[in-house]
Structures are given as structure tokens and as C-alpha cells.
Amino acid sequence: MREITYLQAIYEAQREEMQRDARVFIMGEDLESSVYGTTRGFTEEFGRERVRNTPLSENGFVGAAAGAAMVGLRPIVDINIASFMYVAMDQLVSIVAKATYMYGGQARVPLVIRAAMFYNGANAAQHSDRPYPMFMNMPGLKIIAPSSPYDIKGLLKTAIRDDDPVLCFEDATLWFTKEAVPEEEYLIPLGQAAVKREGRDVTVVAVAGAVRQALDAAQVLAQEGISVEVVDPRSLVPLDVATILASVEKTGRLVVVDPAHQTCSAASEIAALVAERGFWSLSAPIVRVATPDVHVPFSPPLERQLYPTSERIVAAVRQTLRESAASA
Amino acid sequence: MREITYLQAIYEAQREEMQRDARVFIMGEDLESSVYGTTRGFTEEFGRERVRNTPLSENGFVGAAAGAAMVGLRPIVDINIASFMYVAMDQLVSIVAKATYMYGGQARVPLVIRAAMFYNGANAAQHSDRPYPMFMNMPGLKIIAPSSPYDIKGLLKTAIRDDDPVLCFEDATLWFTKEAVPEEEYLIPLGQAAVKREGRDVTVVAVAGAVRQALDAAQVLAQEGISVEVVDPRSLVPLDVATILASVEKTGRLVVVDPAHQTCSAASEIAALVAERGFWSLSAPIVRVATPDVHVPFSPPLERQLYPTSERIVAAVRQTLRESAASA
Amino acid sequence: MTPDFLLEMYRRILRIRYFDEAAVELVRQGELPGVAHTTIGQEAEVVGACMAVRVDDYMVGNHRSHGHPIGKGADMKRLMAELLGKVTGVNRGKGGSMHLADFSVGSVGETSIVGSGVPVAAGAALAARMLGTDRVCLCFFGDGATNEGAFHEGLNLAAIWKLPVIYLCENNQYAVTTPAAEVVAVRNIADRARAYDIPGVVVDGQDPVAVYEVVSEAVQRARQGLGPSLIEAKTYRYLEHAEGLPIAAQYRTAEEVAAWKARDPVVTFRQRLIQEGVATPEALDQVVAAVRAEVAEAVAYARSSPYPDPEEAFTGVYSTPVGGVR
Amino acid sequence: MTPDFLLEMYRRILRIRYFDEAAVELVRQGELPGVAHTTIGQEAEVVGACMAVRVDDYMVGNHRSHGHPIGKGADMKRLMAELLGKVTGVNRGKGGSMHLADFSVGSVGETSIVGSGVPVAAGAALAARMLGTDRVCLCFFGDGATNEGAFHEGLNLAAIWKLPVIYLCENNQYAVTTPAAEVVAVRNIADRARAYDIPGVVVDGQDPVAVYEVVSEAVQRARQGLGPSLIEAKTYRYLEHAEGLPIAAQYRTAEEVAAWKARDPVVTFRQRLIQEGVATPEALDQVVAAVRAEVAEAVAYARSSPYPDPEEAFTGVYSTPVGGVR
Ligand SMILES: Cc1ncc(C[n+]2csc(CCOP(=O)(O)OP(=O)(O)O)c2C)c(N)n1
Ligand SMILES: Cc1ncc(C[n+]2csc(CCOP(=O)(O)OP(=O)(O)O)c2C)c(N)n1
Ligand SMILES: [Mg+2]
Ligand SMILES: [Mg+2]
């Protein structure tokens, strides 16, 4: 099968859905010049009405997208870097997340917000956030964080067809990774985790770019006879708790890996869920491997140590094994 | 000792600090008319330069406060209702939280942002949020959530003297509660939890307005011979993990009560911390009692059931006891 | 303008007045949960503007928009039921007084975060055009809202994309207790239109016909693809910011209030209809009586309607639930 | 203006040009992490504006502000060290190219979220006044930034409070690849001043003396308590949006670029100095040589400086650490 990059998968998902449904259109800054290629040639193919270059007005165009969605269109908003979502927080929270409920079901908000998480590239504190945990605390938003070309193509297409607002967090550390992706159409439902590697001893739930690190760690540990199961939730809201609990029931140990800041992270939520609902399966403390609660520094030697690495994951897995052995 | 309300405590804390330090000033909408009395008479006492009525420009005046703080003043910003923080998210995150770190320590940002959490009063989805968990995910902000008049007076005074930005989440369900508060000056350090009631059997960590419900629940359970320890973190960043862990070590059981939306809540974080660092103390699953992930509906019969009540806490405590007994 | 049209204007002005008077009474009696921001005093601009658009045109309101769906022809019963949090309310009791939406008359939602409706209105207008209709969107907001960033971004977007939207600033001179003169840096808010190279017009908000005329012109421009307009209606709210809020401050003089009340649209418009021979005092009295009956019926309907089942709180966060999420 | 002053202008223009040329080279060689947004082409407006304020006046910049602290007199060594992420950098390596701050010359911080510096500048100006100084704040931002809500809120605040701030819009005609003509609804951004009832002035950004003069006038107003001004300097960036970004789009014509380069401030200002008898070509060549040496020294300093200890990543989030938090 042909292999395509994560960026190419985004391009294909958008293009196919815009071809399929004339109500789908896309808005964002500099779309026409498409610096990273996800809207390459779109203006020629779909015209400027459906491929809207916006001013630097994130709050304004997210709100406009919400208004358009509420009366029958299906916008995709490319908000560019996830750190710009704060500027649009007003509309994201007060309108996008709340309209469906608040208006008693009169409004649907079929809207996709795409946001690249642009970290580990010396872009410093204001351009490197991974803010999905904030949005997980706000009901009304569906949230996906795909970790591979195959996943993002299938999930983004589903998101575009979904009648609710979906935030798509795109991990820029994966942009140029390649994977086999079929030419034929496929969809991946929201709310279904993927077991990216099966294992017996320890469950590693990993989010977004950290899935790769987790798979690397599993490889390393396999050589020592430690069998790691890697679970990728893929969608954070809805979250496939059942798959996570089933895995922990099997392994008895949980490491959660999350490139977001640790406090109130997706990792915290997953740890809390398992401490509530999978407690009796656990034979060792849960360990989170996340980004410490510091801003992203510019200088690469400061930055690169902050995110979850396969070394940190290996160490965490060993820790859970050590602690459970000590108590046994 | 005299008793004062939560609102009066805020008034006194602000007034005393403005009297003590001429660099302290306050900004916000309609401060001069002081609908709830927290700036009553301030214009007369301190003048309009230090008591600044602002336009409806939350992002603008939060940013202005940050700029003023960075060059030597110590602003208090009354952002009114916490749900309006989204409008100011850009400045709160990109400037207030990040400036100290990003500018390599050249800037200090001694700034207090006060935000009332205005829930359970039929104010509906856009005016009822309890968004502190979002901000816990963003480094650089200290966060307090005081649960009584005594606490808020001491904590707010400390916050005003602190050289870092502090978000003060004021629980409006407590506005009119009264408590003995000394006339003499006192300060409460950030990062120190309060054990609001000692107990042996179950630890209940409760946040903000939920502390009252937790104390009520403890009372009810005491009548059945169940001894509940109620821990109030008071400050969420920094969080006094040691006190929480010590309590769980003693009781072996943890219920976390949080009026915020459950997913990625403060309760999730506390549960995760204990599942990591207090796991071997636990003899039962952790239980969270939080607000379910739905927006706040207007209609009172829909709304009032959503928040943690003493009944829900009692049930959660019983559940931890039942589960640990079943396993013993 | 036909006599019927003018009479309908009068009828809608009265509906808003009496509806809101009833709402105030319901707050005072503890039947209306929370607080209520009334349109009393501002009825003329609301009705003048709403009657200049079609029922299938979109409308966006704010926290102070009880009257606006009424101006556009909505059924008062379901609005009043919403104010009481009943399941028969337009939003099934989930929205309340500050978040009325009535899609059946084009009211696509009121939003109480000040300024937040401005971009939404641009989007509804964009969709109107992209869907191939000639619909416009009418967007209401206050003087205070024009200091929010969302106002600026929304107007710029509407201007560069020539969107069919009419931005109607209800300048009632105050945001809660703060005078516009102190916090809006420009004397006439309509002058802010110059920052977007679109028409900016000041109109007497107490004269429904004048408002109708300037809005009609803006609607015509919008339908022709000539883009948005900013209209500033100078008006006044008679009551406090919200019924149920403990506002004690003296920020308006008694003279100022009296001067505005002397130009009460309910009174002056009636006089005008009589003077211009549109209707006799008796005919108008009949309208008054009929509207009073309608409002009483709305209150009775709302009162007798049930609250939503508490379970409803847990549904409707998503329109297509998946997994544990509903 | 004395000859010395004009020569200093020339010197600072050259510093910015050569500093940024060096930065581009360092990006290409992989020594400068991330990307670099250069000021090349815009030096005249930067220097004209910066030299119209005192070193103790505040300044706020954006993502494209390498040149601005230099214009204000900063030491290039520590700026260049910051660009390379070294511990000797102005921000100790934590900020990088888009977030330079140099409090020693009043540069209180550049911020790369477009528009976000505008309110901060209002606040610094407010503090300047409240602290009893006559300092002003000079705030730089692009044409694109004027479409952000933060711009609007900041200008309105500054206007109503008559804050001593000079808002300088560096209109280089594009935001990344998007022409201002397509997304800014008004022809001259200076006209946006009318929405705040403050002076709005257009100036040729390629003429440092012209910029100096209009900014000086605005500074004088500001120091006198007459409030803020909005100045629009028409200018152009020669290079792509950022060195290191893969921008391939053809959004500017070769003629347009050539026309602007024909008015290159480095060239035209030199000619003027010679024509007006301020300096001989030889004297100017000496300035060129001296500045080249300064820049080379800055690069050498930056290169030879150490990276911060990795442990530094974990400190400095708070200036007064408590508990587990540092
Ligand atoms: C973003 C935001 N800030 C503050 C408030 C609180 N608030 C509600 S209405 C209001 C005044 C609005 O004034 P204006 O826009 O003039 O409308 P009016 O109430 O006068 O009709 C304020 C401050 C809010 N709802 N949203
Ligand atoms: C809020 C926000 N949106 C988008 C970006 C990405 N971005 C960085 S610079 C830039 C263009 C800015 O244009 P302008 O304000 O004209 O400044 P210039 O780069 O032309 O000097 C954009 C879109 C950003 N940094 N912040
Ligand atoms: Mg008003
Ligand atoms: Mg530009």
C-alpha cells in the first residue's frame, strides 16, 4: 500500500470531504498559500468562497464559523497553531461548546477546528502549547488527537461529518511521519481507542505524539522480556474508557503518557478514571509521564528534555514493575 | 470575635492592602458602584486613579494590568464573573502566565485576578462556570479557591503581596456565609491545605464551595460512627500534596469533591496524585464527586442536582467503605 | 407604510412593554429564576429594526433581548415559558432569559457574553449568502459591547467579505452603571464604522419609523451584496440593569430619566398614530386590551407548564451522542 | 537634528540590517534554532521611532522585533546570544527570537501572539503615569495585528484614559502571505484612529527622519497628558515572513519588491547624509566598518557563550516559588 505523511492525510481528508459535500468549506489564515500543504490547490479546485483566507481575527472567524454552522454550513477552521486558540477562547467556549445545549437543541454546530501542536521545535512559550486538557474540562466539544497518518485521515473525515463541534489536535512532531494508508475511503469512529501493541505486563496509555515514544519504549522493554500494551485513545472526548480498563485488568499496571502539561492533563483524567473504576485491577501505583509544569523554553537543550521520551517511559514502566514486585 | 461575610472579607483584604501599599490599585467594570460591596467607598478613599472603572474590554484590561505589573505596580483585577475569563484568555495565558519565565526573569507580574464563580443561581451556561482546572493546566499562575471568610481574607492579602500572578476564584455560593474573623491582621500562606475536620476512616478533599457540603456530609456520617477527615487545599497551585497524602495514609480512603466539571478537574488531578504517590495507602477505589460534564442549564430543577451535594458525598464515602470492606 | 403596518408596529411595541412588565413582576414574586434584563424603554428601536427584515432573516441578540424575538413575531407563550425555566420554553428551559433562541422566527440565539454575538452574526450572514439565499442577519448589541474585541473582529470580517449583516447598536448610554461617555472613546458609536469603511448611521431609537427607515436602507444594501452597516440607535432603559440585581448606585440623574420618559415610545407613537389619522384612540385601546390579554395568556401558559424532567439536564450537550457522552 | 544625531540614526539602521543578515545566515547554517522574522527593509521606521523616545521610555514589540531593542540602543551581543538560545542572552535563552526583552533599555517584552502587545503597552503607559514619571510607551505591531480584538480594546483603553502611548503600526502590506488590502477593511490603518478619537497619521516608513518627526510629536502629546496616537508607517519587508519557514507562494510581484528596494533606507539615507553634508562617504564607510565589526563581535559572543544548564528549564516559572512550584 502507498505510504503518505500525516500532513498529506490531512490534505486528503479535507479534500475528499469538500468534494463530497458542498456545505463543507474551510477558513483560516494564509490558506491559499498553504505553507504546509494541507490546502494545496484548494483555491483552484473549490474557489475562494469555500476556501476563505481570513484576517488575523481568530475569535472573529471561529465565531463566524459557529454562526455559519448553526444555520446549515459545515465549516472547517484551520486555526493554525494550537496556542492561538486562547485568542478565540471566547467563541470556542461560550458559543461553539455551549450553543447546542443552551439553545435547547435548536442549533447544531457541525464545525471542525484544526489546531497544530507545534512543540519541540524552538518555538518557545507562546507557540508550543498542547492545550487539549483545558478543552476536555469544557463539555460540548469532541476532541481528537490522532497519532498517525492512518488515524488522522479516518478521524478527521468522521469529524467533518459529525454534527457536533470537533477539535482536532494535530501533533506537528508527526507531520512528516509516513504510514500505509489505503486509497479507498475509510472512516474511524470517534470514541474508539486503538491498541497499538498488545502486551501482558504493563499498560501504557499514550496520547498524540507520545504514542510513538511509547511504541519505542515497548520495543526496548520487549528485549528484556517485559511485555507492554500500548493503548492510544485517539479521541479524548468521547474517551474509550472500556478499552483502557480492559487493558489494565489484563496487565495490572498503568503508565499514562501525555505531552501536555502534567497538572490536570489528559493523563490525570485517565489516571483518575482507572483509580476509580479499575482500582482492584491495579497491582502498582499509576505513573504519569507528562510535560512538567513549566513553560516551553526557547533554548533546545532546555526544551527537548521536557516532553515524554521513550527513556522516561521505559523508566516509568520499570518503576511500576519494581513497586508491584516489592509489595508482592 | 466579630463575624463577617465572605464578601466583607474580600472588601477588607483589598482595602487593607490598598492602604498599606500605594502601588496596589484595582480595575474592573462598575467598581465605583460596587454592586456586591467589595469596593464600597473605595473611590472616595483612594481616588479614581487607583479605582479604575473599565470598559467592557476584559482582554484589554487584563493585558493592561499585566503591563502595569511588569513595570512596578501591583494591580488587582476584578474580572467579575469567572465565565468572563475566556474573553481575556489571550492575555491571561500568553502574557500573565508566561511573561516571568519567557523574559528570563526580567519581568515580575504581581497581579491578582479575582473571579466569582456564580453558579447554582439560574444564570445558565454562559455565566456559571468554575474554570480553575483549565488554569491549573497552565503553568505560571498561582490559584486560590478559598472556602470561607477567614480563608479568603488571609489568602487574598497574601496573593496581593505575592510577586506572581494569582487567580482568586471566589465561590459565590459562599458570598453571604459568615465566620469569625479577627480584627487584627493575619496572612495565610499559599500552598497550605487546611484540615477542616479531623477523622479516621475516609479522607474527603473538597474544593471551594464543596467544603461546606463535605463538612455537612461528615456531620451526617459521624452520627453513624463514620469518621471523615475533610481537607481543603485552599490553594490549588501550589497544591499541598503532603497534607493530602498524610491524610490518605491515615484513612486509607479518598473521596475528592469538586464543583468543576469532572473531566480534567482539580479532583482528577488530586486523584491522579494519590494514585501515583499514595497508592499503597489506599484500601478502596478513589471516588470523585464533581459536576457532570454538562453545561449549566437555566431551569433550577435541572441545575441544582448537578453540583456536589452532601447527599452525593455521603453516598461516595459509603461506597469507599463498602468496597474496601468487600475486599477485606 | 400602510396603516396596518403602523398598527402592527404599535402592537409589537406594546407586546414587548407588557411582556417585560410581566417579567419584572415574576422576578419580584420569585417565580422567574435568576435575573431579568428588560427592554422597557427601548421597544421602538427593537420593533423598528425587526420589522425592517423578513421573518426568515436571521437575528442575533444579547442578554437584553426578551423583546427582540417578539419584535420579529415570535410566540410570547414559549418565550415566557423559557423565562420560567419550563419545558415548553423555546429552549426547553435550558437557556433562560439571557439566551433565548427561536429558530422559527429566525432568532438563531441570544448570547450573554457581551460582544460575542457580533462574529456569530457575521457567520450566519455568510451562510445566508453561501447557501444562495438573499437572507440578511440583524445583530443587536449595546454601547458597552462596542468596546469588546469581538465587535471589532466581527465588523472587520463582515466588511471585507461584504456580508449581508446589519449591526444595530442599542446605545442606551450605560453598561450597567458605567456611562458610555466615559468608556467609549468616540462620541457617536456610529463613527466606529469608519474603521471598516462601511456606512455608520445615528438614529433616534425612540422613533420606530425612523429606525425602520434606516434599517430598511441597510437591509437593501445588504441584499444587494453591498455589505454591512453599523446603525446606532440612541435609546434608554427605564429600569435598572437587571431586575433582581441589587444595584443601589446613583449613576443617572432623575432629570435624565424623566427627559427620556417624556419621549416614551409607547406614548409618543400612540399620539402620532392618532394625529396622523392611522387609528382612533378607541381602536388603539382595543390593541392595548388585546395585547394585555396575550401577555396574560403567555404568563398563564408559562405558569401552568411543567419543568423539564431533571434527566433532561444530562442530554443535549451533543446533538449526535457517542460513547459515554450525551 | 544635529549631524551626530543623524549619524547615530544611520548607525542604528545599519546595526539592524547587519544584525538581521547575520541572523538569516545563522538560520541557514542551523545555528539559530527555530525560525527568524527579520526587520530587513523596515529599519528606517524602527530607528526613527525608537530615537524619538528616551532610553528610559518603555517599548513593546512583536515577533518581528529583533531590530527594535537595537533601535533603542541595546547591546547586540546579548540579543544575538538570545537568538542562539544561550545563557548570556537577554532572556537567558528562554525567550528566543520572538520574545526578546531588554529591560535595561526599556524594552519590556516582545510578544508573538499577534496583537497581544497592544494592551500590555497601555498598561506600561498607565504605570508610567501612576508612578509619577513622564515616561511614555512605544508599541510596535503589524498591519495584520490591527484586525485582532486586542488592538481595538487596547486603543480604546489608552484613549479613554489618555495614556502616554504611541501606537506604531508597521504596515509592511502583508501578514505572512495575506495582503492587507484584502483583510483590513480600511485603506489607511491610521484611519482606525477615528474609532477612538485620537490622532491618526500616515508616514513614509522608509524615511527615518519623517518617522522621527511624527513620533516626536506624538511623544510630546503623550508626555503632556494629551493621550495616545496611532501612527501608520508604510514599509516593506524584503525577505519572506520568516527565515526557516517553507513559504513558496507567489503573493508579491517582482516589480513590487523591486520598487520598494529602490527606496532602500540604507541606501537613500546614506545618500541624503552625503547630499546634506552631514558626513563624507569616507566617514560613512567607517560607520559601516564599525557596525560590521560590532555585529561580528555579537555573533562571536553568542557562538562562544554556553547554553543554559538544562536544570534552568525548571526554574523561573514563578519569581517567588512556593511549595513544589518553582
Ligand atoms: C464579556 C462580559 N463582560 C461582562 C459581562 C457582565 N455584563 C452583562 S451586561 C453588561 C453591560 C452591557 O452593556 P451594554 O453592552 O451597553 O448593553 P446593555 O445592558 O446596556 O443593554 C455587563 C457588564 C458580560 N455578560 N460579559
Ligand atoms: C494570534 C496569532 N495568530 C496567528 C499568528 C501566526 N502569525 C505570526 S506573525 C503573523 C503575521 C503577522 O502580520 P503583521 O501583524 O502584519 O506583522 P508582520 O509579520 O507583517 O510584521 C501570523 C499570522 C500568531 N503569531 N498569533
Ligand atoms: Mg448599554
Ligand atoms: Mg505585516
XYZ file of C-alpha atoms in Angstrom, chain C residues 13-292:
280
model
C -44.105 47.725 20.910
C -46.860 47.061 23.404
C -46.165 43.358 23.451
C -42.591 43.980 24.436
C -43.560 46.529 27.066
C -46.175 44.343 28.699
C -44.168 41.171 28.347
C -41.298 42.760 30.211
C -43.534 44.329 32.802
C -44.852 40.860 33.468
C -41.300 39.502 33.647
C -40.385 42.106 36.261
C -43.402 41.124 38.310
C -42.447 37.455 38.051
C -38.928 38.218 39.279
C -40.312 40.140 42.222
C -42.593 37.285 43.097
C -39.770 34.810 42.918
C -41.290 32.929 40.003
C -38.661 33.886 37.454
C -35.337 32.297 38.412
C -32.204 34.438 38.249
C -32.438 37.998 36.998
C -34.125 39.635 34.020
C -32.695 42.353 31.769
C -35.626 44.266 30.404
C -36.100 46.048 27.100
C -38.509 48.566 28.616
C -37.816 51.973 27.089
C -36.074 50.504 24.070
C -39.088 48.960 22.362
C -39.191 51.388 19.468
C -35.734 50.622 18.128
C -36.291 46.899 18.554
C -39.540 46.881 16.652
C -38.418 49.378 14.019
C -35.414 47.221 13.233
C -37.115 43.836 13.414
C -39.944 44.906 11.151
C -37.433 46.010 8.535
C -36.369 42.407 7.981
C -38.293 39.316 6.961
C -39.230 36.562 9.339
C -36.802 34.247 7.538
C -33.934 36.677 8.036
C -31.618 35.808 10.876
C -31.322 37.692 14.128
C -28.793 37.589 16.947
C -29.484 39.174 20.316
C -27.811 39.587 23.664
C -28.624 39.424 27.378
C -31.219 42.167 26.948
C -33.270 40.649 24.182
C -36.593 39.476 25.507
C -38.172 41.916 23.167
C -36.301 41.057 20.040
C -37.896 37.757 19.112
C -41.213 39.408 19.921
C -40.324 42.198 17.532
C -39.690 39.565 14.924
C -43.074 37.959 15.544
C -42.349 35.143 17.973
C -44.987 33.473 20.070
C -44.832 35.013 23.547
C -46.054 31.897 25.306
C -42.954 29.860 24.613
C -40.718 32.842 25.392
C -42.379 33.375 28.740
C -42.205 29.670 29.487
C -38.473 29.846 28.848
C -38.150 32.712 31.313
C -39.697 30.480 33.955
C -37.489 27.529 33.066
C -40.302 25.373 31.777
C -40.008 22.519 29.294
C -42.395 24.297 26.928
C -39.918 27.172 26.644
C -38.250 27.939 23.343
C -35.015 26.431 24.664
C -36.806 23.718 26.693
C -35.838 25.596 29.862
C -32.131 25.248 29.272
C -31.371 28.782 28.155
C -33.402 31.213 30.194
C -33.816 34.935 29.914
C -30.341 35.751 28.549
C -30.143 33.032 25.898
C -33.447 32.951 24.084
C -33.399 31.392 20.655
C -36.379 30.888 18.428
C -35.302 29.455 15.130
C -38.910 29.508 13.918
C -38.675 33.296 13.534
C -35.007 33.396 12.544
C -33.745 34.158 16.040
C -30.658 31.980 15.990
C -29.651 32.709 19.538
C -29.022 35.381 22.091
C -25.731 35.338 23.872
C -24.942 36.949 27.185
C -21.185 37.204 26.893
C -21.095 40.823 25.856
C -19.977 41.236 22.258
C -19.989 37.546 21.460
C -22.940 37.720 19.088
C -21.158 40.005 16.659
C -18.970 37.354 14.974
C -21.789 34.806 15.074
C -23.992 37.200 13.135
C -21.275 37.610 10.508
C -21.207 33.832 10.149
C -24.963 33.492 9.796
C -24.857 36.177 7.118
C -22.009 34.412 5.354
C -24.017 31.198 5.353
C -27.080 33.012 4.064
C -25.080 34.067 1.057
C -23.212 30.789 0.552
C -26.482 28.888 0.723
C -27.712 31.027 -2.142
C -30.424 32.889 -0.268
C -30.918 36.631 -0.050
C -31.342 36.499 3.702
C -29.680 39.059 5.919
C -28.765 38.941 9.585
C -29.742 41.601 12.074
C -27.457 41.788 15.083
C -28.260 43.687 18.278
C -25.787 44.719 20.947
C -25.241 47.549 23.415
C -22.938 50.529 23.664
C -20.742 48.591 26.076
C -20.293 45.764 23.580
C -18.539 48.069 21.149
C -15.511 48.072 23.462
C -15.060 44.325 23.152
C -12.567 42.861 20.715
C -15.268 40.616 19.271
C -17.107 43.674 17.982
C -14.047 44.835 16.099
C -13.199 41.459 14.622
C -16.773 40.792 13.593
C -17.229 44.144 11.888
C -13.951 43.865 10.027
C -14.852 40.383 8.795
C -18.294 41.467 7.691
C -16.806 44.459 5.912
C -14.070 42.693 3.965
C -16.416 39.893 2.946
C -19.291 42.309 2.239
C -21.610 40.206 4.332
C -25.335 40.917 4.479
C -25.490 41.909 8.117
C -26.966 44.907 9.880
C -25.218 45.748 13.119
C -27.589 47.612 15.358
C -26.039 49.192 18.411
C -28.636 49.887 21.058
C -26.921 52.786 22.721
C -28.840 53.126 25.948
C -25.972 55.249 27.300
C -24.848 52.868 30.018
C -23.278 49.492 30.515
C -24.700 48.508 33.884
C -23.728 51.699 35.764
C -20.907 52.860 33.513
C -21.672 55.787 31.199
C -20.719 55.241 27.576
C -19.352 58.772 27.625
C -16.614 57.614 29.998
C -15.584 54.365 28.361
C -16.392 54.600 24.662
C -13.623 56.745 23.216
C -15.740 58.150 20.422
C -18.774 60.390 20.701
C -21.044 58.606 18.268
C -20.621 54.879 18.140
C -21.724 55.009 14.517
C -18.383 56.682 13.826
C -16.684 53.389 14.554
C -17.945 52.358 11.118
C -15.117 54.425 9.658
C -12.616 51.874 10.891
C -14.247 49.393 8.491
C -15.199 51.682 5.634
C -18.889 50.863 5.978
C -21.894 53.152 6.493
C -22.429 54.364 10.045
C -25.730 55.996 10.883
C -27.127 57.527 14.046
C -30.871 57.281 14.512
C -33.386 58.270 17.163
C -34.135 54.961 18.819
C -37.348 56.232 20.311
C -38.896 56.663 16.873
C -39.790 53.269 15.401
C -40.445 54.671 11.953
C -37.073 56.401 11.781
C -35.352 53.188 12.856
C -37.394 51.201 10.377
C -36.263 53.516 7.609
C -32.543 53.453 8.263
C -32.566 49.722 8.857
C -34.549 49.166 5.667
C -31.926 51.037 3.734
C -29.182 48.940 5.300
C -31.135 45.775 4.542
C -31.457 46.806 0.931
C -27.714 47.410 0.672
C -27.088 44.058 2.311
C -29.400 42.138 -0.006
C -27.741 43.810 -2.970
C -24.377 42.483 -1.887
C -23.058 45.869 -0.808
C -22.124 44.674 2.653
C -22.804 45.505 6.271
C -23.872 48.688 8.023
C -23.485 49.943 11.557
C -26.526 51.707 12.927
C -26.552 53.389 16.299
C -29.959 53.841 17.872
C -29.867 56.314 20.743
C -32.186 54.965 23.374
C -32.624 54.434 27.094
C -33.572 51.707 29.501
C -36.018 52.831 32.151
C -35.336 50.203 34.781
C -32.127 49.106 36.408
C -29.623 46.970 34.511
C -31.420 43.818 35.578
C -34.420 43.151 37.723
C -33.168 41.103 40.644
C -29.711 42.676 40.881
C -29.081 44.812 43.977
C -27.904 47.963 42.208
C -28.030 50.896 44.568
C -25.662 53.327 42.864
C -26.955 56.695 41.692
C -25.393 56.904 38.285
C -28.244 58.573 36.430
C -29.953 61.789 37.408
C -33.692 61.933 37.944
C -33.839 64.644 35.278
C -32.155 62.467 32.733
C -34.546 59.609 33.365
C -37.516 61.965 33.245
C -36.359 63.532 29.983
C -36.211 60.158 28.318
C -39.514 59.030 29.748
C -41.094 62.171 28.362
C -40.334 60.685 24.948
C -41.710 57.282 25.813
C -42.313 55.455 22.538
C -45.480 53.810 23.817
C -46.963 57.234 24.415
C -45.483 59.200 21.532
C -46.140 56.585 18.916
C -49.740 56.335 20.012
C -50.102 60.103 19.740
C -48.609 60.016 16.306
C -50.941 57.282 15.116
C -53.885 59.311 16.298
C -52.584 62.588 14.894
C -51.806 61.059 11.547
C -55.232 59.504 11.441
C -53.937 55.977 11.352
C -56.228 54.876 14.137
C -58.705 56.216 16.616
C -57.982 56.198 20.338
C -60.657 53.531 20.670
C -59.031 51.301 18.096
C -55.727 51.690 19.884
C -57.334 50.891 23.197
C -58.519 47.697 21.649
C -54.957 46.873 20.661
C -53.881 47.570 24.221
C -56.535 45.265 25.596
C -55.729 42.538 23.110
C -52.029 42.667 23.877
C -52.670 42.641 27.594
